[in-house]
Amino acid sequence: MSDSHVDATTEEEFTPRGTIAVVGLFVASLVLLWMSIYLILIARGVTI
Amino acid sequence: MLTQESVYEVTQQDRRFVGAHLLVAIAALSVGSLFGPLQAFEWSGLDLYGLLEPIGLGDYYKGLTIHGVLNALVWTTFFITGFFTLVMIAGLKRPLRYPGLNRAGFYTMVVGLVMAAIPILTGAASVLYTFYPPLQASWAFYLGLTLVVVGSWIEGYGFYLTMAEWRRDNPHTRSPFIVLAALITMVMWQIATLGIAVEILTMLLPAALGLIDGTDPELGRTLFWFTGHPLVYFWLLPAYLSWYGMLPKQAGGKLFSDTLARLAFWLFLLLSIPVGFHHQFADPGVPVGWKYIHSILTYGVAFPSMLTLFTVVASLEYAARKRGGQGLLGWIRALPWGNPVVSAQLLAGILFMFGGIGGITNASYSVNLVIHNTAWVPGHFHLTVASAVTLSFFGISYWLIPYVTGKPLWKEKWATVVNWTWFVGMMIFSNAMHVLGLLGAPRRTELGQAPYVPDEWSGHLFRMSVGGAILLVGVALFVVIAARTAFQKERFGPGEGVEFPIAVSMRDPQLTPLWLDRFKPWLIATVVLIVVAYGPQLFEQFSNASFNSPPISP
């Protein structure tokens, strides 16, 4: 079966809105936790 | 288009062959896992190693080596090669092209395992699973590990030849996604293990045999991490294969995008190898510029990881909405959490999200210098190999063992208990280890004997041991379920049994671009990127190599 013979209408309609929310939560968690690590390190003061 | 409707009956002989892999894998897991909690207890002041003294296993570092080698190397490698054997046969709907070749590979792995186990158990190889020189083990340890790796290569050759035959018969059909994913994983593994092969054959084995006087630790670490980081992906990609190619069907849905799934696997092949220097940020022998390049490439690996997050979650959302799930996040409740095959992989995915956050964080140079060689690092990789991978393999086992034995899963509800026990135990354990790492607790150290442990570590050390105890309960229950399933008398009745799970893609795989189904461009790009990212440093380190570090045999 070659590509040109495939019916493109087999694709189903589905918008993964919940998935976008999950990915957004993941990215927000990543940023918050990463920043919190830096804040912990900064709170320890300067190392000379 | 491959659908679950087209059935291929895997022979009993092939099922037994896969089962043999699982038997070795789960035996290794059951022994190796006993030593994990012992380390956690020792750190919190409860030293139980003395109880093992009469059988010669009372040494902390011997126990740590057994835990690392059996759990991280043996459990994974045997499970993966067995799982992939079935993926190839059921995915291509044909027997292996040269089954004798695959059997030779398996027996080579078994011989290697026995050969490596003897020096480990007799205390002649307490060098941990990273076996950094100048630590020196018995020659049998290195040769045994080499045979395990070579055996896995041979099994991989069997897969390639089977695929080549299928391709000759199906020149214009897209390869089944799960088969392509397994082959990409094996190709990545074979390229990546060249580093460890060179390290063992040119340095560690000759030194152990007394042919050279010493080793070059810096070169050894560089060669080890050429293999060591992609080793993580050798563990992870089979779990991803299941998440992309099987879990959607098990959850009642479809794969959201065959195209994105293939793209992610190709990008893992491309990017997972030339990143090893991020394990050597504290090594003075690696110029900072090369550390920077590998750091950037490490963040590149985050891209296919995010593709995986999106595609797998979208597939699950589709399944959940088909089951009546509602709301922006409320659909998650509609997933079949009562099915242990599904819940294991869902919980593995959740734990891996934290593993991903920790991994991206510790890939940054400034944070890495703080947590390098601390408890943070094993805390992180317990969220990868011991969570995303091991918990997913538990979930796969719940259908795979019944599939190969023809016997129903023993106590299905207990399997769900295993999943949640593991999840809770690992949350407690890994969080405590991350915090201890930030506080400066060193890894690879018999901390219970250390005089410098401050009071502020005590609570976290206790939490770690509680988590370790919970994990021990979880893995013990898993081993009981696996053994009782395999060795029970009850068999599936007529018309009963387990279907090999292949998720259908929402979009016809024939619409996936041809360049995502061909190895040549991706192999060329992978080799070029490795040469660019590693070539100059390897040339310099080999040119300046000094094999003059005297061996230390712990």
Coordinates of C-alpha atoms in Angstrom, one line a residue:
Chain A
M1 CA 0.0 0.0 0.0
S2 CA 1.6 3.3 -1.1
D3 CA 1.2 6.6 0.8
S4 CA -0.9 8.1 -2.0
H5 CA -3.5 5.4 -1.7
V6 CA -4.3 6.0 2.0
D7 CA -7.5 7.7 2.8
A8 CA -6.7 10.7 5.0
T9 CA -10.1 10.7 6.6
T10 CA -9.1 7.9 9.0
E11 CA -7.8 10.6 11.3
E12 CA -10.3 11.1 14.2
E13 CA -11.3 14.5 15.7
F14 CA -10.0 14.9 19.2
T15 CA -8.5 17.9 20.9
P16 CA -6.5 16.9 24.0
R17 CA -7.4 19.9 26.2
G18 CA -6.8 18.0 29.4
T19 CA -3.4 16.9 28.1
I20 CA -2.4 20.5 27.6
A21 CA -3.5 21.3 31.2
V22 CA -1.3 18.3 32.4
V23 CA 1.7 19.5 30.4
G24 CA 1.1 23.0 31.8
L25 CA 1.0 21.8 35.3
F26 CA 4.2 19.8 34.7
V27 CA 6.1 22.8 33.3
A28 CA 4.8 25.0 36.2
S29 CA 6.0 22.4 38.7
L30 CA 9.4 22.2 37.0
V31 CA 9.9 25.9 37.1
L32 CA 8.8 26.2 40.8
L33 CA 10.9 23.2 42.0
W34 CA 13.9 24.3 40.0
M35 CA 13.6 27.9 41.3
S36 CA 13.2 26.6 44.9
I37 CA 16.5 24.7 44.6
Y38 CA 18.2 28.0 43.7
L39 CA 16.5 29.8 46.6
I40 CA 17.7 27.1 49.0
L41 CA 21.3 27.5 47.7
I42 CA 21.1 31.3 47.8
A43 CA 19.7 31.2 51.4
R44 CA 22.9 29.4 52.4
G45 CA 24.9 32.5 51.6
V46 CA 27.9 33.2 49.5
T47 CA 30.8 30.7 49.3
I48 CA 34.2 32.3 48.9
Chain B
M1 CA -2.4 -1.0 8.9
L2 CA -1.7 -3.2 11.9
T3 CA -4.7 -3.8 14.1
Q4 CA -5.4 -5.9 17.1
E5 CA -7.9 -7.9 15.0
S6 CA -5.2 -9.7 13.0
V7 CA -4.0 -12.5 15.3
Y8 CA -0.7 -14.4 15.2
E9 CA -0.3 -17.4 17.6
V10 CA 3.1 -17.3 19.2
T11 CA 4.4 -20.8 19.6
Q12 CA 4.8 -22.5 23.0
Q13 CA 8.6 -22.8 22.3
D14 CA 8.9 -19.0 21.8
R15 CA 6.7 -18.3 24.9
R16 CA 9.1 -20.5 27.0
F17 CA 12.1 -18.7 25.6
V18 CA 10.6 -15.4 26.7
G19 CA 9.7 -16.9 30.0
A20 CA 13.3 -18.0 30.6
H21 CA 14.3 -14.3 30.3
L22 CA 11.7 -13.3 32.8
L23 CA 12.7 -16.0 35.2
V24 CA 16.3 -14.8 35.3
A25 CA 15.2 -11.2 35.5
I26 CA 12.8 -11.6 38.4
A27 CA 15.3 -13.9 40.2
A28 CA 17.9 -11.1 40.0
L29 CA 15.3 -8.5 41.1
S30 CA 14.3 -10.6 44.1
V31 CA 17.9 -11.0 45.3
G32 CA 19.1 -7.6 44.4
S33 CA 16.2 -5.9 46.1
L34 CA 17.0 -7.4 49.5
F35 CA 20.1 -5.3 49.7
G36 CA 18.4 -1.9 48.9
P37 CA 16.6 -1.6 52.3
L38 CA 19.7 -2.8 54.1
Q39 CA 21.5 0.2 52.8
A40 CA 18.7 2.6 53.8
F41 CA 18.6 1.0 57.3
E42 CA 22.3 1.2 57.7
W43 CA 22.2 4.9 56.9
S44 CA 19.6 5.5 59.6
G45 CA 21.7 3.6 62.2
L46 CA 20.1 0.2 61.9
D47 CA 23.0 -2.1 60.6
L48 CA 21.5 -5.5 59.7
Y49 CA 24.5 -6.5 57.6
G50 CA 25.8 -8.5 60.6
L51 CA 22.9 -10.9 60.2
L52 CA 24.3 -11.8 56.7
E53 CA 27.9 -12.2 58.0
P54 CA 27.5 -16.1 58.4
I55 CA 26.8 -16.4 54.7
G56 CA 29.6 -14.0 53.7
L57 CA 27.3 -11.1 52.7
G58 CA 27.9 -8.9 55.6
D59 CA 29.8 -6.2 53.8
Y60 CA 28.1 -2.9 52.9
Y61 CA 29.9 -2.3 49.7
K62 CA 29.4 -5.9 48.6
G63 CA 25.7 -5.5 49.2
L64 CA 25.7 -2.2 47.3
T65 CA 27.4 -3.9 44.4
I66 CA 24.9 -6.7 44.4
H67 CA 22.0 -4.3 44.6
G68 CA 23.3 -2.2 41.7
V69 CA 24.4 -4.9 39.4
L70 CA 21.4 -7.2 39.8
N71 CA 18.7 -4.5 39.8
A72 CA 20.1 -2.0 37.4
L73 CA 21.9 -4.3 35.0
V74 CA 20.6 -7.8 35.2
W75 CA 16.9 -7.3 36.0
T76 CA 16.6 -4.7 33.3
T77 CA 18.7 -6.4 30.5
F78 CA 17.1 -9.8 30.8
F79 CA 13.6 -8.4 31.1
I80 CA 14.1 -6.1 28.1
T81 CA 15.6 -8.7 25.8
G82 CA 12.8 -11.1 26.7
F83 CA 10.1 -8.5 26.3
F84 CA 11.5 -7.4 22.9
T85 CA 11.7 -11.0 21.7
L86 CA 7.9 -11.2 22.1
V87 CA 7.5 -7.7 20.6
M88 CA 9.4 -8.8 17.5
I89 CA 7.5 -12.0 17.1
A90 CA 4.0 -10.7 17.9
G91 CA 4.6 -7.3 16.3
L92 CA 5.8 -8.7 13.0
K93 CA 3.5 -11.7 13.2
R94 CA 6.3 -14.2 12.3
P95 CA 8.8 -16.3 14.2
L96 CA 12.4 -15.1 14.7
R97 CA 14.4 -15.5 11.5
Y98 CA 17.2 -17.3 13.3
P99 CA 15.9 -18.5 16.7
G100 CA 19.2 -20.3 17.4
L101 CA 21.0 -17.0 17.2
N102 CA 18.7 -15.5 19.8
R103 CA 19.1 -18.5 22.0
A104 CA 22.9 -18.3 21.7
G105 CA 22.6 -14.6 22.8
F106 CA 20.5 -15.6 25.8
Y107 CA 22.9 -18.3 27.0
T108 CA 25.8 -16.0 26.5
M109 CA 24.1 -13.6 28.8
V110 CA 23.4 -16.4 31.4
V111 CA 27.1 -17.5 31.3
G112 CA 28.2 -13.9 31.7
L113 CA 25.8 -13.4 34.7
V114 CA 27.2 -16.5 36.5
M115 CA 30.7 -15.5 35.7
A116 CA 30.2 -12.0 37.2
A117 CA 28.2 -13.2 40.1
I118 CA 30.9 -15.5 41.5
P119 CA 33.4 -12.7 42.2
I120 CA 30.7 -10.4 43.5
L121 CA 29.4 -12.9 46.0
T122 CA 33.0 -13.9 47.1
G123 CA 33.9 -10.3 47.7
A124 CA 36.3 -10.0 44.7
A125 CA 34.3 -7.4 42.9
S126 CA 32.9 -4.9 45.5
V127 CA 33.4 -2.1 42.9
L128 CA 29.8 -1.0 42.6
Y129 CA 27.9 -1.1 39.3
T130 CA 29.9 1.8 38.0
F131 CA 33.3 0.0 38.6
Y132 CA 35.3 3.2 38.4
P133 CA 39.0 2.6 38.0
P134 CA 41.3 2.5 39.8
L135 CA 39.0 0.3 41.8
Q136 CA 39.8 -3.2 40.5
A137 CA 37.7 -6.3 40.5
S138 CA 38.5 -9.9 39.5
W139 CA 38.9 -10.5 35.8
A140 CA 35.9 -12.7 35.9
F141 CA 33.6 -9.8 36.8
Y142 CA 34.7 -7.8 33.8
L143 CA 34.5 -10.8 31.4
G144 CA 31.1 -11.7 32.8
L145 CA 29.7 -8.3 32.3
T146 CA 31.2 -8.2 28.8
L147 CA 29.4 -11.5 28.0
V148 CA 26.1 -10.1 29.3
V149 CA 26.5 -7.2 26.9
V150 CA 27.7 -9.3 24.0
G151 CA 24.8 -11.7 24.5
S152 CA 22.3 -8.8 24.4
W153 CA 24.0 -7.6 21.1
I154 CA 23.6 -11.1 19.7
E155 CA 19.9 -11.1 20.6
G156 CA 19.7 -7.7 18.9
Y157 CA 21.3 -9.2 15.7
G158 CA 18.5 -11.8 15.7
F159 CA 16.0 -9.0 15.9
Y160 CA 17.6 -7.1 13.0
L161 CA 17.6 -10.2 10.7
T162 CA 14.0 -10.9 11.5
M163 CA 13.1 -7.3 10.6
A164 CA 15.1 -7.5 7.4
E165 CA 13.1 -10.5 6.3
W166 CA 9.9 -8.8 7.1
R167 CA 11.0 -5.7 5.2
R168 CA 11.8 -7.8 2.1
D169 CA 8.2 -9.1 2.3
N170 CA 6.7 -5.7 3.0
P171 CA 8.7 -3.1 1.2
H172 CA 6.1 -0.4 1.2
T173 CA 4.4 -0.9 4.5
R174 CA 5.3 1.2 7.6
S175 CA 6.9 -1.0 10.2
P176 CA 4.8 -1.7 13.3
F177 CA 5.6 1.1 15.8
I178 CA 6.4 -1.3 18.7
V179 CA 8.9 -3.2 16.5
L180 CA 10.5 0.0 15.3
A181 CA 10.8 1.2 18.9
A182 CA 12.4 -2.1 20.0
L183 CA 14.9 -2.0 17.2
I184 CA 15.8 1.7 17.8
T185 CA 16.4 0.8 21.4
M186 CA 18.7 -2.1 20.5
V187 CA 20.6 0.0 18.0
M188 CA 21.1 2.8 20.5
W189 CA 22.2 0.1 23.1
Q190 CA 24.8 -1.4 20.6
I191 CA 26.3 2.0 19.8
A192 CA 26.3 3.2 23.4
T193 CA 27.9 0.1 24.8
L194 CA 30.9 0.6 22.6
G195 CA 32.2 2.9 25.3
I196 CA 32.1 0.3 28.1
A197 CA 33.4 -2.4 25.7
V198 CA 36.5 -0.3 25.0
E199 CA 36.9 0.5 28.7
I200 CA 36.8 -3.1 29.7
L201 CA 38.8 -4.6 26.9
T202 CA 41.6 -2.0 26.7
M203 CA 42.0 -1.1 30.3
L204 CA 40.0 -2.9 33.1
L205 CA 40.4 -6.5 31.9
P206 CA 44.1 -6.2 31.0
A207 CA 44.8 -4.5 34.4
A208 CA 42.8 -7.2 36.2
L209 CA 44.9 -9.9 34.3
G210 CA 48.1 -8.1 35.2
L211 CA 48.9 -7.3 31.6
I212 CA 49.2 -3.6 32.4
D213 CA 50.3 -1.9 35.6
G214 CA 47.5 0.5 36.1
T215 CA 44.6 2.4 34.7
D216 CA 43.7 6.0 33.6
P217 CA 40.7 6.9 35.8
E218 CA 39.7 9.9 33.8
L219 CA 39.6 8.0 30.5
G220 CA 37.8 5.2 32.2
R221 CA 35.1 7.5 33.5
T222 CA 34.7 9.1 30.1
L223 CA 34.3 5.7 28.4
F224 CA 31.9 4.6 31.2
W225 CA 29.6 7.6 30.8
F226 CA 29.6 7.2 27.0
T227 CA 27.6 4.1 27.9
G228 CA 26.3 5.1 31.3
H229 CA 23.8 7.8 30.3
P230 CA 22.3 6.1 27.3
L231 CA 22.1 3.0 29.6
V232 CA 19.3 4.9 31.3
Y233 CA 17.5 5.2 28.0
F234 CA 18.1 1.5 27.3
W235 CA 16.0 1.0 30.5
L236 CA 13.5 3.7 29.8
L237 CA 12.7 3.1 26.1
P238 CA 11.1 -0.3 26.6
A239 CA 8.8 1.3 29.2
Y240 CA 8.1 4.1 26.7
L241 CA 7.3 1.4 24.1
S242 CA 4.7 0.1 26.4
W243 CA 3.4 3.5 27.3
Y244 CA 3.0 4.5 23.6
G245 CA 2.3 1.2 21.9
M246 CA 0.4 -0.9 24.5
L247 CA -1.0 1.3 27.4
P248 CA -3.5 3.2 25.2
K249 CA -5.1 -0.1 24.2
Q250 CA -5.0 -1.4 27.8
A251 CA -6.7 1.8 28.9
G252 CA -9.4 1.4 26.3
G253 CA -8.2 4.0 23.7
K254 CA -5.7 4.5 20.8
L255 CA -2.3 5.9 20.3
F256 CA -2.7 9.7 19.7
S257 CA 0.0 10.0 17.1
D258 CA 2.1 7.3 15.5
T259 CA 4.2 10.1 13.9
L260 CA 5.1 11.8 17.2
A261 CA 5.8 8.4 18.8
R262 CA 8.3 7.5 16.1
L263 CA 9.9 11.0 16.1
A264 CA 10.4 10.8 19.9
F265 CA 12.2 7.4 19.6
W266 CA 14.5 8.7 16.7
L267 CA 15.3 11.7 18.8
F268 CA 16.3 9.5 21.7
L269 CA 18.6 7.6 19.4
L270 CA 20.1 10.9 18.2
L271 CA 20.4 12.6 21.5
S272 CA 20.8 10.1 24.3
I273 CA 24.5 9.2 23.7
P274 CA 26.4 12.5 23.3
V275 CA 25.5 13.8 26.7
G276 CA 27.8 11.8 29.0
F277 CA 30.0 14.7 30.2
H278 CA 27.0 15.9 32.3
H279 CA 28.0 13.1 34.6
Q280 CA 31.5 14.5 34.7
F281 CA 30.9 18.1 35.6
A282 CA 33.2 17.7 38.6
D283 CA 35.9 16.0 36.6
P284 CA 39.0 18.3 36.2
G285 CA 40.2 16.4 33.2
V286 CA 37.3 17.5 31.0
P287 CA 37.4 21.0 29.6
V288 CA 34.5 23.2 30.6
G289 CA 33.6 23.9 27.0
W290 CA 32.8 20.3 26.4
K291 CA 30.8 20.1 29.6
Y292 CA 28.8 23.0 28.3
I293 CA 28.2 21.3 24.9
H294 CA 27.0 18.1 26.6
S295 CA 24.9 20.2 29.0
I296 CA 23.1 21.8 26.0
L297 CA 22.6 18.4 24.4
T298 CA 21.2 17.1 27.7
Y299 CA 18.5 19.7 27.6
G300 CA 17.9 18.6 24.0
V301 CA 16.9 15.2 25.3
A302 CA 14.1 17.0 27.2
F303 CA 12.4 17.7 23.9
P304 CA 11.5 14.0 23.0
S305 CA 10.7 13.6 26.7
M306 CA 8.1 16.3 26.5
L307 CA 6.9 14.8 23.2
T308 CA 6.4 11.6 25.2
L309 CA 4.6 13.3 28.0
F310 CA 2.2 15.0 25.5
T311 CA 1.5 12.0 23.3
V312 CA 1.1 9.4 26.1
V313 CA -1.2 11.6 28.1
A314 CA -3.2 12.5 25.0
S315 CA -3.7 8.8 24.3
L316 CA -4.8 8.3 27.9
E317 CA -7.1 11.3 27.8
Y318 CA -8.7 9.9 24.6
A319 CA -9.2 6.5 26.4
A320 CA -10.7 8.2 29.5
R321 CA -13.1 10.4 27.5
K322 CA -14.3 7.3 25.7
R323 CA -15.0 5.8 29.1
G324 CA -17.1 8.8 30.0
G325 CA -14.4 11.0 31.6
Q326 CA -15.3 14.7 32.0
G327 CA -13.7 18.0 32.8
L328 CA -10.2 19.5 32.2
L329 CA -8.5 17.0 34.6
G330 CA -11.5 15.0 35.9
W331 CA -11.1 12.5 33.0
I332 CA -8.1 11.1 34.9
R333 CA -10.5 9.4 37.4
A334 CA -12.1 7.6 34.5
L335 CA -9.0 5.7 33.6
P336 CA -9.1 2.0 34.6
W337 CA -7.2 2.4 37.8
G338 CA -8.5 -1.0 39.0
N339 CA -6.5 -2.8 36.3
P340 CA -3.1 -3.4 37.7
V341 CA -1.5 -3.5 34.3
V342 CA -2.7 0.1 33.7
S343 CA -2.3 1.5 37.2
A344 CA 1.4 0.3 37.4
Q345 CA 2.2 2.3 34.3
L346 CA 0.2 5.3 35.3
L347 CA 1.9 5.5 38.7
A348 CA 5.2 4.9 37.0
G349 CA 4.5 7.9 34.8
I350 CA 3.6 10.1 37.7
L351 CA 6.8 9.2 39.6
F352 CA 8.7 9.8 36.4
M353 CA 7.4 13.3 36.1
F354 CA 9.3 14.1 39.4
G355 CA 12.3 12.2 38.0
G356 CA 12.2 14.4 35.0
I357 CA 12.1 17.5 37.0
G358 CA 15.0 16.4 39.2
G359 CA 16.9 15.3 36.1
I360 CA 16.5 18.6 34.3
T361 CA 17.4 20.5 37.5
N362 CA 20.6 18.5 38.2
A363 CA 21.7 18.9 34.6
S364 CA 22.3 22.5 35.3
Y365 CA 26.0 23.1 36.0
S366 CA 25.5 25.2 39.2
V367 CA 23.0 22.8 40.8
N368 CA 25.1 19.8 39.8
L369 CA 28.2 21.1 41.5
V370 CA 26.1 21.2 44.8
I371 CA 24.5 17.8 44.5
H372 CA 27.3 15.9 42.6
N373 CA 28.0 12.6 44.3
T374 CA 25.4 13.2 46.9
A375 CA 22.3 11.2 47.9
W376 CA 20.3 13.4 45.4
V377 CA 21.7 11.3 42.5
P378 CA 20.5 7.9 43.7
G379 CA 17.3 9.7 44.7
H380 CA 16.9 10.8 41.1
F381 CA 17.7 7.5 39.5
H382 CA 15.4 5.6 41.8
L383 CA 12.7 7.7 40.1
T384 CA 13.9 6.6 36.7
V385 CA 15.1 3.0 36.7
A386 CA 13.4 2.0 40.0
S387 CA 10.1 3.8 39.2
A388 CA 9.4 4.6 35.5
V389 CA 11.2 1.4 34.4
T390 CA 10.6 -1.1 37.2
L391 CA 7.0 -0.2 38.0
S392 CA 6.2 -0.2 34.3
F393 CA 7.9 -3.6 34.0
F394 CA 5.7 -4.8 37.0
G395 CA 2.7 -3.7 34.9
I396 CA 4.0 -5.4 31.8
S397 CA 4.7 -8.6 33.9
Y398 CA 1.0 -8.7 34.9
W399 CA 0.0 -9.6 31.4
L400 CA 3.3 -10.9 30.1
I401 CA 3.7 -13.8 32.6
P402 CA 0.1 -15.0 32.0
Y403 CA 0.7 -14.6 28.2
V404 CA 3.8 -16.8 28.2
T405 CA 2.7 -19.4 30.8
G406 CA -1.0 -19.7 29.8
K407 CA -2.0 -19.1 33.4
P408 CA -4.1 -16.3 34.9
L409 CA -2.6 -13.6 37.1
W410 CA -2.6 -14.8 40.7
K411 CA -4.5 -12.4 43.0
E412 CA -5.1 -9.5 40.6
K413 CA -6.1 -7.1 43.4
W414 CA -2.8 -7.8 45.2
A415 CA -1.0 -6.6 42.1
T416 CA -2.8 -3.2 42.5
V417 CA -1.6 -3.2 46.1
V418 CA 1.9 -3.7 44.9
N419 CA 1.6 -0.7 42.6
W420 CA 0.4 1.6 45.3
T421 CA 2.9 0.3 47.8
W422 CA 5.7 0.9 45.4
F423 CA 4.4 4.4 44.6
V424 CA 4.1 5.5 48.2
G425 CA 7.4 3.9 49.2
M426 CA 9.2 5.5 46.4
M427 CA 7.7 9.0 47.0
I428 CA 8.9 8.9 50.6
F429 CA 12.3 7.3 49.8
S430 CA 13.3 9.4 46.8
N431 CA 12.1 12.7 48.4
A432 CA 14.2 12.0 51.5
M433 CA 17.3 11.2 49.3
H434 CA 16.9 14.4 47.3
V435 CA 16.7 16.5 50.5
L436 CA 19.7 14.6 51.9
G437 CA 21.6 15.4 48.8
L438 CA 20.9 19.1 49.0
L439 CA 22.1 18.9 52.6
G440 CA 25.3 17.3 51.4
A441 CA 24.9 13.6 52.4
P442 CA 27.4 11.7 50.2
R443 CA 26.4 8.7 48.1
R444 CA 28.4 5.4 47.8
T445 CA 29.2 5.8 51.5
E446 CA 28.6 3.6 54.6
L447 CA 27.0 6.6 56.3
G448 CA 26.1 4.7 59.5
Q449 CA 29.8 4.5 60.3
A450 CA 30.5 8.1 59.4
P451 CA 31.3 10.4 62.4
Y452 CA 30.2 13.6 60.6
V453 CA 26.4 13.0 60.2
P454 CA 24.7 16.1 61.6
D455 CA 21.4 16.0 63.5
E456 CA 19.5 17.8 60.7
W457 CA 19.9 14.7 58.5
S458 CA 18.3 12.3 61.0
G459 CA 14.7 12.8 60.1
H460 CA 15.4 12.4 56.4
L461 CA 17.5 9.3 57.0
F462 CA 14.6 7.8 59.0
R463 CA 12.2 8.7 56.2
M464 CA 14.5 7.0 53.8
S465 CA 14.6 3.8 55.7
V466 CA 10.8 3.9 56.1
G467 CA 10.5 4.3 52.3
G468 CA 13.0 1.5 51.8
A469 CA 11.0 -0.8 54.1
I470 CA 7.8 -0.1 52.2
L471 CA 9.5 -0.8 48.9
L472 CA 10.8 -4.1 50.2
V473 CA 7.2 -5.1 51.0
G474 CA 6.1 -4.0 47.5
V475 CA 8.8 -6.0 45.6
A476 CA 8.4 -9.0 47.9
L477 CA 4.7 -9.1 47.1
F478 CA 5.4 -8.7 43.4
V479 CA 7.8 -11.6 43.4
V480 CA 5.2 -13.8 45.2
I481 CA 2.6 -12.8 42.6
A482 CA 4.9 -13.5 39.7
A483 CA 6.0 -16.9 41.1
R484 CA 2.5 -18.0 42.1
T485 CA 1.2 -17.0 38.7
A486 CA 4.0 -18.9 36.9
F487 CA 4.0 -22.0 39.0
Q488 CA 0.3 -22.5 39.9
K489 CA -1.6 -25.4 38.4
E490 CA -4.6 -23.4 37.2
R491 CA -4.5 -22.6 33.5
F492 CA -6.7 -20.5 31.2
G493 CA -9.7 -22.4 29.9
P494 CA -10.8 -22.7 26.3
G495 CA -11.4 -19.2 24.8
E496 CA -9.7 -17.6 27.7
G497 CA -6.2 -16.0 27.8
V498 CA -4.3 -12.8 27.4
E499 CA -4.3 -10.9 24.1
F500 CA -1.0 -9.4 23.0
P501 CA -1.7 -5.6 23.4
I502 CA -1.0 -3.5 20.4
A503 CA -2.5 0.0 20.4
V504 CA -4.0 1.1 17.2
S505 CA -3.0 4.6 16.1
M506 CA -5.7 7.3 15.7
R507 CA -4.1 8.1 12.4
D508 CA -3.2 5.4 9.8
P509 CA 0.5 4.7 10.3
Q510 CA 0.8 4.6 6.5
L511 CA 0.4 8.4 6.6
T512 CA 3.5 8.7 8.8
P513 CA 6.3 10.2 6.7
L514 CA 8.7 7.6 5.2
W515 CA 11.8 9.3 6.8
L516 CA 10.4 8.3 10.2
D517 CA 10.5 4.7 9.2
R518 CA 14.0 4.4 7.9
F519 CA 17.2 3.9 9.8
K520 CA 19.8 5.3 7.4
P521 CA 19.3 9.1 7.9
W522 CA 19.0 8.7 11.7
L523 CA 22.0 6.4 12.0
I524 CA 24.2 8.8 9.9
A525 CA 23.0 11.8 12.0
T526 CA 23.6 9.9 15.3
V527 CA 27.2 8.9 14.3
V528 CA 28.0 12.4 13.1
L529 CA 26.7 14.0 16.3
I530 CA 28.7 11.5 18.5
V531 CA 31.8 12.2 16.5
V532 CA 31.4 15.9 16.9
A533 CA 30.4 15.8 20.6
Y534 CA 32.9 13.2 21.7
G535 CA 35.5 12.8 19.0
P536 CA 37.9 15.6 20.0
Q537 CA 37.8 14.8 23.7
L538 CA 38.2 11.1 23.2
F539 CA 41.2 11.8 20.8
E540 CA 42.8 14.0 23.4
Q541 CA 42.2 11.7 26.3
F542 CA 43.5 8.7 24.4
S543 CA 46.5 10.7 23.2
N544 CA 47.3 11.7 26.8
A545 CA 46.3 8.5 28.5
S546 CA 48.6 7.3 31.3
F547 CA 47.8 3.9 32.6
N548 CA 49.7 4.5 35.8
S549 CA 47.1 4.6 38.5
P550 CA 47.8 1.6 40.6
P551 CA 44.7 -0.7 41.2
I552 CA 42.8 -0.6 44.4
S553 CA 41.0 -3.9 45.2
P554 CA 38.4 -3.2 47.9

